Coordinates of C-alpha atoms and ligand atoms in Angstrom, one line a residue:
Chain A
X1 CA -18.1 -3.1 24.1
X2 CA -16.7 -6.5 23.1
X3 CA -16.0 -9.0 25.9
X4 CA -14.9 -12.5 25.0
X5 CA -13.7 -15.2 27.4
X6 CA -11.9 -18.4 26.6
X7 CA -13.2 -18.8 23.1
X8 CA -12.5 -22.2 21.7
X9 CA -13.4 -23.3 18.1
X10 CA -12.8 -26.8 17.0
X11 CA -13.6 -28.4 13.7
X12 CA -13.6 -32.1 12.8
X13 CA -12.7 -35.1 15.0
X14 CA -9.9 -37.5 15.7
X15 CA -6.9 -37.0 13.4
X16 CA -8.8 -34.5 11.4
X17 CA -9.4 -32.1 14.4
X18 CA -8.6 -28.5 13.7
X19 CA -8.2 -26.3 16.7
X20 CA -9.0 -23.0 15.1
X21 CA -9.2 -21.1 18.4
X22 CA -7.5 -22.4 21.6
X23 CA -9.0 -20.3 24.3
X24 CA -9.0 -16.6 23.2
X25 CA -10.0 -13.9 25.7
X26 CA -10.3 -10.4 24.5
X27 CA -11.8 -7.1 25.7
X28 CA -12.3 -4.1 23.4
X29 CA -13.5 -0.7 24.8
X30 CA -15.8 1.6 23.0
X31 CA -14.0 3.8 20.5
X32 CA -10.9 1.6 20.2
X33 CA -9.4 0.8 16.7
X34 CA -7.9 -2.7 16.7
X35 CA -5.9 -4.4 14.0
X36 CA -5.7 -8.2 14.1
X37 CA -2.7 -9.8 12.3
X38 CA -1.3 -13.2 12.1
X39 CA -0.3 -15.9 9.6
X40 CA -2.7 -17.5 7.1
X41 CA -4.9 -20.0 8.9
X42 CA -4.1 -18.6 12.4
X43 CA -7.8 -18.1 13.4
X44 CA -8.4 -14.5 12.6
X45 CA -11.6 -14.8 10.5
X46 CA -12.9 -17.4 12.9
X47 CA -12.5 -15.0 15.8
X48 CA -14.1 -12.1 13.8
X49 CA -17.1 -14.2 12.8
X50 CA -17.8 -15.0 16.5
X51 CA -17.4 -11.3 17.5
X52 CA -19.8 -10.5 14.6
X53 CA -22.4 -13.0 15.9
X54 CA -22.1 -15.0 12.7
X55 CA -20.8 -18.2 14.3
X56 CA -21.0 -19.7 17.8
X57 CA -17.8 -20.9 19.5
X58 CA -17.4 -24.6 20.5
X59 CA -17.1 -23.2 24.1
X60 CA -16.5 -19.9 25.8
X61 CA -18.6 -16.8 26.3
X62 CA -19.1 -13.6 24.3
X63 CA -20.8 -10.4 25.3
X64 CA -21.6 -7.5 23.0
X65 CA -22.5 -4.3 24.8
X66 CA -23.2 -6.3 27.9
X67 CA -25.6 -8.8 26.2
X68 CA -24.6 -12.5 26.4
X69 CA -24.8 -13.5 22.8
X70 CA -24.9 -17.2 23.5
X71 CA -28.5 -16.8 25.0
X72 CA -30.1 -15.1 22.0
X73 CA -32.4 -16.6 19.4
X74 CA -31.6 -16.5 15.7
X75 CA -34.0 -13.6 15.2
X76 CA -32.6 -11.6 18.1
X77 CA -29.1 -12.2 16.8
X78 CA -30.1 -10.9 13.3
X79 CA -31.7 -7.8 14.9
X80 CA -28.5 -7.3 17.0
X81 CA -26.3 -7.5 14.0
X82 CA -28.4 -5.2 11.9
X83 CA -28.6 -2.7 14.7
X84 CA -25.0 -2.5 15.9
X85 CA -22.6 -4.1 13.3
X86 CA -21.1 -3.4 10.0
X87 CA -19.2 -6.4 8.5
X88 CA -16.8 -6.6 5.6
X89 CA -16.4 -10.2 4.6
X90 CA -13.0 -11.6 3.4
X91 CA -14.9 -12.9 0.3
X92 CA -17.1 -9.8 0.0
X93 CA -20.3 -11.8 -0.1
X94 CA -22.1 -9.5 -2.5
X95 CA -25.5 -10.4 -3.9
X96 CA -24.9 -11.6 -7.4
X97 CA -27.9 -10.1 -9.1
X98 CA -28.0 -6.8 -7.3
X99 CA -26.6 -3.4 -8.4
X100 CA -24.0 -1.6 -6.3
X101 CA -26.4 1.1 -5.1
X102 CA -29.1 -1.5 -4.1
X103 CA -26.4 -3.6 -2.2
X104 CA -25.5 -0.5 -0.2
X105 CA -29.2 0.5 0.5
X106 CA -30.0 -2.9 2.0
X107 CA -28.6 -2.3 5.5
X108 CA -30.4 1.0 5.6
X109 CA -33.7 -0.8 4.8
X110 CA -33.1 -3.3 7.6
X111 CA -32.3 -0.4 10.0
X112 CA -35.7 1.1 9.2
X113 CA -34.4 4.2 7.4
X114 CA -37.2 5.8 5.3
X115 CA -37.1 4.9 1.6
X116 CA -36.5 8.4 0.3
X117 CA -33.3 8.7 2.5
X118 CA -31.7 5.4 1.5
X119 CA -30.6 6.2 -2.1
X120 CA -28.9 9.5 -1.2
X121 CA -27.0 7.9 1.7
X122 CA -26.0 4.9 -0.4
X123 CA -24.8 7.1 -3.2
X124 CA -22.8 9.3 -0.8
X125 CA -21.1 6.2 0.5
X126 CA -20.3 4.8 -2.9
X127 CA -19.0 8.2 -3.9
X128 CA -16.7 8.2 -0.8
X129 CA -15.1 4.8 -1.9
X130 CA -14.7 6.2 -5.4
X131 CA -17.5 4.2 -7.1
X132 CA -19.8 7.1 -8.0
X133 CA -19.7 6.0 -11.6
X134 CA -20.4 2.4 -11.0
X135 CA -23.7 2.6 -9.0
X136 CA -25.8 0.5 -11.3
X137 CA -23.2 -2.2 -12.1
X138 CA -23.7 -5.8 -11.0
X139 CA -20.8 -7.6 -9.2
X140 CA -19.9 -9.3 -12.5
X141 CA -19.5 -5.9 -14.1
X142 CA -17.0 -4.7 -11.4
X143 CA -13.3 -5.3 -11.0
X144 CA -12.1 -7.2 -7.9
X145 CA -11.1 -4.1 -6.0
X146 CA -14.5 -2.4 -6.9
X147 CA -16.4 -5.4 -5.5
X148 CA -14.4 -5.1 -2.4
X149 CA -15.2 -1.4 -2.1
X150 CA -19.0 -2.1 -2.5
X151 CA -18.6 -4.5 0.4
X152 CA -17.0 -1.8 2.5
X153 CA -19.5 0.8 1.5
X154 CA -22.3 -1.6 2.6
X155 CA -20.7 -2.1 6.0
X156 CA -20.2 1.6 6.6
X157 CA -23.5 3.1 5.3
X158 CA -25.4 2.6 8.7
X159 CA -22.4 4.2 10.5
X160 CA -22.4 1.1 12.8
X161 CA -21.3 1.3 16.4
X162 CA -19.0 -1.6 15.7
X163 CA -17.2 -2.1 12.3
X164 CA -15.7 -5.5 11.7
X165 CA -13.6 -5.7 8.5
X166 CA -11.8 -8.8 7.3
X167 CA -8.9 -7.9 5.0
X168 CA -10.7 -4.9 3.5
X169 CA -7.7 -3.7 1.3
X170 CA -6.6 -7.1 -0.1
X171 CA -7.4 -6.1 -3.7
X172 CA -6.8 -2.4 -3.5
X173 CA -4.0 -0.2 -4.8
X174 CA -2.5 2.4 -2.5
X175 CA -4.8 5.2 -3.5
X176 CA -8.0 3.2 -2.9
X177 CA -6.5 1.9 0.4
X178 CA -5.8 5.5 1.6
X179 CA -9.4 6.5 0.8
X180 CA -10.7 3.5 2.8
X181 CA -8.4 4.2 5.8
X182 CA -9.6 7.8 5.8
X183 CA -13.2 6.7 6.1
X184 CA -12.3 4.3 8.9
X185 CA -10.4 7.1 10.7
X186 CA -13.5 9.3 10.4
X187 CA -15.8 6.7 11.7
X188 CA -13.5 6.1 14.7
X189 CA -13.1 9.7 15.5
X190 CA -17.0 9.8 15.7
X191 CA -16.6 7.4 18.6
X192 CA -17.3 4.1 16.7
X193 CA -15.3 1.0 17.4
X194 CA -13.3 -0.7 14.7
X195 CA -11.8 -4.2 14.5
X196 CA -9.9 -4.9 11.2
X197 CA -8.1 -8.0 10.2
X198 CA -5.1 -7.2 7.9
X199 CA -1.8 -8.5 6.7
X200 CA -0.7 -5.1 5.5
X201 CA 1.6 -3.0 7.8
X202 CA 0.3 0.2 6.3
X203 CA -3.2 -0.7 7.6
X204 CA -2.1 -1.8 11.0
X205 CA -0.1 1.4 11.4
X206 CA -3.4 3.3 11.5
X207 CA -4.8 1.3 14.4
X208 CA -4.7 2.2 18.0
X209 CA -4.0 -1.4 19.1
X210 CA -2.5 -4.4 17.4
X211 CA -3.3 -8.1 18.3
X212 CA -1.3 -10.9 16.8
X213 CA -2.8 -14.5 16.5
X214 CA -0.7 -17.6 16.0
X215 CA -2.2 -21.0 15.8
X216 CA -5.5 -20.0 17.5
X217 CA -4.0 -18.0 20.4
X218 CA -3.3 -14.3 21.0
X219 CA 0.5 -14.1 21.2
X220 CA 0.9 -10.3 21.2
X221 CA -1.3 -7.3 22.3
X222 CA 0.3 -3.9 21.9
X223 CA -1.2 -0.4 22.2
X224 CA 0.0 2.1 19.6
X225 CA -2.3 5.1 20.5
X226 CA -4.7 5.8 23.4
X227 CA -8.4 5.0 23.0
Chain B
X1 CA 5.7 -15.7 -26.5
X2 CA 2.9 -13.1 -25.9
X3 CA 2.2 -10.6 -28.7
X4 CA -0.8 -8.3 -28.3
X5 CA -1.6 -5.4 -30.7
X6 CA -4.1 -2.6 -30.1
X7 CA -6.3 -4.4 -27.6
X8 CA -9.6 -2.6 -27.1
X9 CA -12.2 -3.7 -24.6
X10 CA -15.5 -1.9 -24.4
X11 CA -18.5 -2.7 -22.2
X12 CA -22.0 -1.2 -22.4
X13 CA -23.2 1.5 -24.7
X14 CA -24.0 5.2 -24.8
X15 CA -23.5 6.9 -21.4
X16 CA -22.9 3.6 -19.8
X17 CA -19.9 2.8 -22.0
X18 CA -16.8 1.6 -20.1
X19 CA -13.5 1.7 -22.0
X20 CA -11.7 -1.0 -20.0
X21 CA -8.8 -1.2 -22.5
X22 CA -8.1 1.7 -24.9
X23 CA -5.6 0.2 -27.3
X24 CA -3.0 -1.8 -25.4
X25 CA 0.0 -3.3 -27.2
X26 CA 2.4 -5.6 -25.5
X27 CA 5.1 -8.1 -26.3
X28 CA 6.5 -10.5 -23.7
X29 CA 9.5 -12.7 -24.5
X30 CA 9.9 -16.3 -23.2
X31 CA 11.4 -16.4 -19.8
X32 CA 10.4 -12.9 -18.8
X33 CA 8.8 -12.1 -15.4
X34 CA 6.4 -9.3 -15.7
X35 CA 4.5 -7.4 -12.9
X36 CA 1.4 -5.5 -13.9
X37 CA 0.4 -2.7 -11.5
X38 CA -2.2 0.1 -11.7
X39 CA -5.1 1.4 -9.7
X40 CA -8.3 -0.4 -9.0
X41 CA -10.4 -0.6 -12.2
X42 CA -7.6 0.4 -14.5
X43 CA -8.0 -2.7 -16.8
X44 CA -5.4 -5.2 -15.4
X45 CA -7.7 -8.3 -15.0
X46 CA -9.3 -7.5 -18.4
X47 CA -5.9 -7.6 -20.0
X48 CA -4.8 -10.8 -18.2
X49 CA -8.0 -12.6 -19.2
X50 CA -7.4 -11.8 -22.8
X51 CA -3.8 -13.0 -22.6
X52 CA -5.1 -16.1 -20.9
X53 CA -7.5 -16.8 -23.8
X54 CA -10.5 -16.5 -21.4
X55 CA -12.0 -13.4 -23.1
X56 CA -11.9 -12.0 -26.6
X57 CA -11.2 -8.3 -27.0
X58 CA -13.7 -5.9 -28.7
X59 CA -10.9 -5.3 -31.3
X60 CA -7.2 -5.9 -31.7
X61 CA -5.1 -9.0 -32.2
X62 CA -3.4 -11.5 -29.9
X63 CA -0.9 -14.2 -30.6
X64 CA 0.3 -16.8 -28.1
X65 CA 3.5 -18.6 -29.3
X66 CA 2.8 -17.4 -32.8
X67 CA -0.8 -18.7 -32.9
X68 CA -3.4 -16.1 -33.6
X69 CA -5.9 -16.8 -30.9
X70 CA -8.7 -14.9 -32.6
X71 CA -9.0 -17.7 -35.3
X72 CA -9.4 -20.6 -32.8
X73 CA -12.5 -22.6 -32.0
X74 CA -13.6 -22.9 -28.4
X75 CA -12.3 -26.5 -28.2
X76 CA -8.9 -25.4 -29.7
X77 CA -8.8 -22.5 -27.1
X78 CA -9.5 -24.9 -24.2
X79 CA -6.7 -27.3 -25.5
X80 CA -4.3 -24.3 -25.8
X81 CA -5.1 -23.2 -22.3
X82 CA -4.7 -26.6 -20.8
X83 CA -1.5 -27.2 -22.6
X84 CA 0.4 -24.0 -22.1
X85 CA -1.2 -21.9 -19.3
X86 CA -1.5 -21.8 -15.5
X87 CA -4.1 -19.2 -14.3
X88 CA -4.6 -17.9 -10.8
X89 CA -7.9 -16.0 -10.7
X90 CA -8.4 -12.9 -8.6
X91 CA -11.5 -14.6 -7.0
X92 CA -9.7 -18.1 -6.8
X93 CA -12.6 -19.8 -8.7
X94 CA -12.2 -23.1 -6.7
X95 CA -14.7 -25.9 -7.3
X96 CA -17.0 -25.7 -4.2
X97 CA -17.5 -29.4 -3.6
X98 CA -14.0 -30.6 -4.4
X99 CA -11.1 -31.2 -1.9
X100 CA -7.8 -29.3 -2.1
X101 CA -5.9 -32.3 -3.5
X102 CA -8.5 -33.1 -6.2
X103 CA -8.6 -29.4 -7.3
X104 CA -4.8 -29.5 -7.8
X105 CA -5.0 -32.9 -9.6
X106 CA -7.5 -31.7 -12.2
X107 CA -5.0 -29.8 -14.5
X108 CA -2.8 -32.9 -14.5
X109 CA -5.7 -35.0 -15.6
X110 CA -6.5 -32.6 -18.5
X111 CA -2.8 -32.7 -19.4
X112 CA -3.0 -36.5 -19.8
X113 CA -0.7 -37.2 -16.8
X114 CA -1.2 -40.9 -15.8
X115 CA -3.4 -41.4 -12.8
X116 CA -0.8 -42.8 -10.5
X117 CA 1.4 -39.8 -11.0
X118 CA -1.2 -37.2 -10.3
X119 CA -1.7 -37.5 -6.5
X120 CA 2.0 -37.4 -5.7
X121 CA 2.5 -34.3 -7.8
X122 CA -0.6 -32.6 -6.4
X123 CA 0.6 -33.4 -2.8
X124 CA 4.0 -32.1 -3.5
X125 CA 2.6 -28.8 -4.8
X126 CA 0.2 -28.4 -1.8
X127 CA 3.2 -29.1 0.5
X128 CA 5.1 -26.4 -1.3
X129 CA 2.5 -23.8 -0.5
X130 CA 2.2 -25.0 3.1
X131 CA -1.0 -26.9 2.8
X132 CA 0.2 -30.5 3.4
X133 CA -2.2 -30.8 6.3
X134 CA -5.3 -29.5 4.5
X135 CA -5.3 -31.8 1.5
X136 CA -8.8 -33.2 2.0
X137 CA -10.4 -29.9 3.0
X138 CA -13.2 -28.4 0.9
X139 CA -13.0 -24.7 0.2
X140 CA -15.5 -23.9 2.9
X141 CA -13.2 -25.6 5.4
X142 CA -10.2 -23.4 4.4
X143 CA -9.3 -19.9 5.4
X144 CA -9.2 -17.2 2.8
X145 CA -5.4 -17.3 2.4
X146 CA -5.5 -21.2 2.2
X147 CA -8.1 -21.0 -0.6
X148 CA -5.8 -18.6 -2.4
X149 CA -2.9 -21.0 -2.0
X150 CA -4.9 -23.9 -3.4
X151 CA -5.6 -21.7 -6.5
X152 CA -1.9 -21.1 -6.9
X153 CA -0.9 -24.7 -6.4
X154 CA -3.5 -25.6 -9.1
X155 CA -2.0 -23.1 -11.5
X156 CA 1.6 -24.3 -10.9
X157 CA 1.2 -28.1 -10.8
X158 CA 1.6 -28.6 -14.6
X159 CA 4.7 -26.4 -14.5
X160 CA 3.1 -24.3 -17.3
X161 CA 5.0 -22.5 -20.0
X162 CA 3.1 -19.3 -19.1
X163 CA 1.9 -18.6 -15.6
X164 CA -0.7 -15.8 -15.3
X165 CA -1.5 -14.8 -11.7
X166 CA -4.1 -12.1 -10.7
X167 CA -3.3 -10.7 -7.2
X168 CA -2.0 -14.1 -5.9
X169 CA -0.9 -12.7 -2.5
X170 CA -3.9 -10.5 -1.7
X171 CA -4.9 -12.6 1.3
X172 CA -1.5 -13.8 2.4
X173 CA 0.8 -12.9 5.3
X174 CA 4.4 -12.2 4.6
X175 CA 5.6 -15.7 5.3
X176 CA 3.1 -17.3 2.8
X177 CA 3.9 -14.5 0.3
X178 CA 7.6 -15.3 0.6
X179 CA 6.9 -19.0 0.0
X180 CA 4.9 -18.2 -3.1
X181 CA 7.4 -15.8 -4.6
X182 CA 10.1 -18.5 -4.0
X183 CA 8.0 -20.9 -6.1
X184 CA 7.5 -18.3 -8.9
X185 CA 11.2 -17.6 -8.9
X186 CA 12.0 -21.3 -9.3
X187 CA 9.5 -21.7 -12.2
X188 CA 11.0 -18.6 -13.9
X189 CA 14.6 -19.8 -13.5
X190 CA 13.4 -23.0 -15.3
X191 CA 12.7 -20.8 -18.3
X192 CA 8.9 -20.4 -17.8
X193 CA 7.3 -17.0 -18.4
X194 CA 5.3 -15.3 -15.6
X195 CA 2.9 -12.4 -15.7
X196 CA 1.5 -11.4 -12.4
X197 CA -0.9 -8.6 -11.4
X198 CA -0.1 -7.1 -8.1
X199 CA -0.7 -4.0 -6.0
X200 CA 2.1 -5.0 -3.5
X201 CA 5.6 -3.5 -4.0
X202 CA 7.2 -6.5 -2.4
X203 CA 5.8 -8.7 -5.2
X204 CA 6.7 -6.2 -8.0
X205 CA 10.2 -6.0 -6.7
X206 CA 10.8 -9.7 -7.6
X207 CA 9.8 -9.2 -11.3
X208 CA 12.2 -8.5 -14.1
X209 CA 9.8 -5.9 -15.7
X210 CA 7.0 -3.7 -14.4
X211 CA 4.1 -2.4 -16.5
X212 CA 1.7 0.2 -15.1
X213 CA -1.8 0.5 -16.4
X214 CA -4.0 3.7 -15.9
X215 CA -7.5 3.9 -17.3
X216 CA -7.1 1.2 -19.9
X217 CA -3.6 2.2 -21.2
X218 CA -0.1 1.3 -20.5
X219 CA 1.5 4.4 -19.0
X220 CA 4.9 2.9 -17.8
X221 CA 7.1 0.0 -18.9
X222 CA 10.4 -0.4 -17.0
X223 CA 12.9 -3.2 -17.0
X224 CA 14.3 -4.1 -13.6
X225 CA 16.4 -7.1 -14.6
X226 CA 17.4 -8.8 -17.8
X227 CA 15.3 -11.7 -19.3
Ligands
ATP1 N1 -18.9 -6.8 -17.6 C1 -18.6 -5.6 -17.4 N2 -19.5 -4.6 -17.7 C2 -19.2 -3.3 -17.5 N3 -18.0 -2.8 -17.0 C3 -17.1 -3.8 -16.7 C4 -17.3 -5.2 -16.8 N4 -16.3 -5.8 -16.4 C5 -15.4 -4.9 -16.0 N5 -15.9 -3.7 -16.2 C6 -15.2 -2.4 -15.8 O1 -13.9 -2.4 -16.5 C7 -12.9 -1.8 -15.7 C8 -11.7 -2.6 -15.7 O2 -11.9 -3.8 -14.9 P1 -10.8 -4.7 -14.5 O3 -11.4 -5.9 -13.8 O4 -9.8 -5.1 -15.6 O5 -9.9 -3.8 -13.4 P2 -8.7 -4.1 -12.6 O6 -7.5 -3.3 -13.0 O7 -8.4 -5.6 -12.5 O8 -9.1 -3.7 -11.1 P3 -8.8 -4.3 -9.6 O9 -7.4 -3.8 -9.3 O10 -9.8 -3.6 -8.8 O11 -9.0 -5.8 -9.7 C9 -13.5 -1.5 -14.4 O12 -13.8 -0.1 -14.2 C10 -14.8 -2.3 -14.4 O13 -15.9 -1.5 -13.7
ATP2 N1 -15.3 -25.7 8.4 C1 -14.0 -25.9 8.7 N2 -13.6 -27.2 8.9 C2 -12.3 -27.5 9.2 N3 -11.4 -26.6 9.4 C3 -11.7 -25.3 9.2 C4 -13.0 -24.9 8.9 N4 -13.1 -23.5 8.8 C5 -11.8 -23.1 9.0 N5 -11.0 -24.2 9.3 C6 -9.6 -24.1 9.6 O1 -9.4 -23.2 10.7 C7 -8.2 -22.5 10.7 C8 -8.5 -21.0 10.9 O2 -9.2 -20.5 9.9 P1 -9.4 -18.9 9.7 O3 -10.3 -18.7 8.5 O4 -9.9 -18.3 11.0 O5 -8.0 -18.4 9.4 P2 -7.4 -16.9 9.0 O6 -6.5 -16.5 10.2 O7 -8.6 -16.0 8.8 O8 -6.5 -17.1 7.8 P3 -6.3 -16.2 6.4 O9 -5.3 -15.2 6.8 O10 -5.8 -17.2 5.5 O11 -7.7 -15.7 6.0 C9 -7.6 -22.8 9.3 O12 -6.4 -23.6 9.5 C10 -8.7 -23.5 8.5 O13 -8.2 -24.6 7.7
MG3 MG1 -9.3 -15.1 7.1
MG4 MG1 -8.6 -7.1 -11.1

């Protein structure tokens, strides 16, 4: 479902040049559950943003479900993302003046789900991440871990074919982490593909495959469980 | 150095009332190294913000170095914070249009450190957190873990009497985490007081005392090493 070849991402020029990705090739099959690990600054978020059609690489090609993403217009890219992807951002990226339930309803609206179905589905997902009593809170009225869980609920609510999650448990205690991993496991057993960036061994242990990035390159690729 | 009595923090009214702190009393001696743990939403950041003079409780008293903080004007509070505290925010709170080195110089400027001394001290701290090659980068040009490390460097650069850190390793791999814990250990062995919120056992293991919050109350308080 994901096919990336020779992805290069370079920022800056001259002495200030940063080689964030130095030729990364990666193929992920439908139904796989991949954990991406690596030191801070090794290129993980850069790679995930390209896979999520949020950034274009400096060079290299990327196909999502057989579609060459490099050829698409911005509108087509937006449709593709809304249709197939759920993305949990490292910085959450919540809308500042929008309540938790409205944030989680938004992807359903983009997906064309009828109005009367959106609220129940959004509420169910907030319940599943333990936020059933915070549905009308704005981000400023939520703890760090609660904001992170709203971001996760928003990414999961459309039951996306491909879930991309960047450090989804960085602000969560073990109980909230377990709840989240349970949701991911359920999504994956329904046949959805998951790619999660994490620095926590407990999260990587749940994945079927682990990739390790160092300095913009994949240095390790091991399978822990069959697809 | 920290003396809090019966801290209560309540948000909202009626059915929407949230009891973030339900009467927390706490005394921390100079030179102690305290880890605060607890589930997501249990009141940890709320407590740390009061200790850091960033928020006032709904009721209760708080003394920092014998000074009753509730009596102070906003200007006096600002001076007190600049003089005694280093704060690492859960959401980093970096200035969006300011380079890493300038962000870390700022607390030195507030502390009245001569201009020619600021840059070398800021550079040394950025070096210590592994960001010597990112000094001119803006936050948008830094990875999540790099932004977190700028926030830590900024909090440490004045060698504050009291370091307050909210989830300082949430986006860091084990190597960057070890570097940070090394810096904290050094600050503490110099006699400074540290209070850190964390959900990671590896971080709590380094502390001399562990407090656990549940639902706005301290439910556990154990000493792991002498002050
Ligand atoms: N402005 C606000 N209005 C209403 N409720 C609030 C507000 N700020 C915080 N809360 C609530 O207070 C509770 C405690 O929040 P706090 O940020 O202290 O939690 P925390 O222990 O730091 O959690 P985390 O581990 O997720 O960061 C949470 O349940 C949160 O929803
Ligand atoms: N706009 C930019 N300009 C210059 N350098 C950049 C820019 N964006 C990212 N970088 C650099 O690219 C490298 C890779 O960044 P990336 O965000 O992919 O790292 P990461 O593996 O996700 O790190 P972390 O674990 O800290 O989140 C970093 O060294 C970062 O400083
Ligand atoms: Mg990242
Ligand atoms: Mg918090």
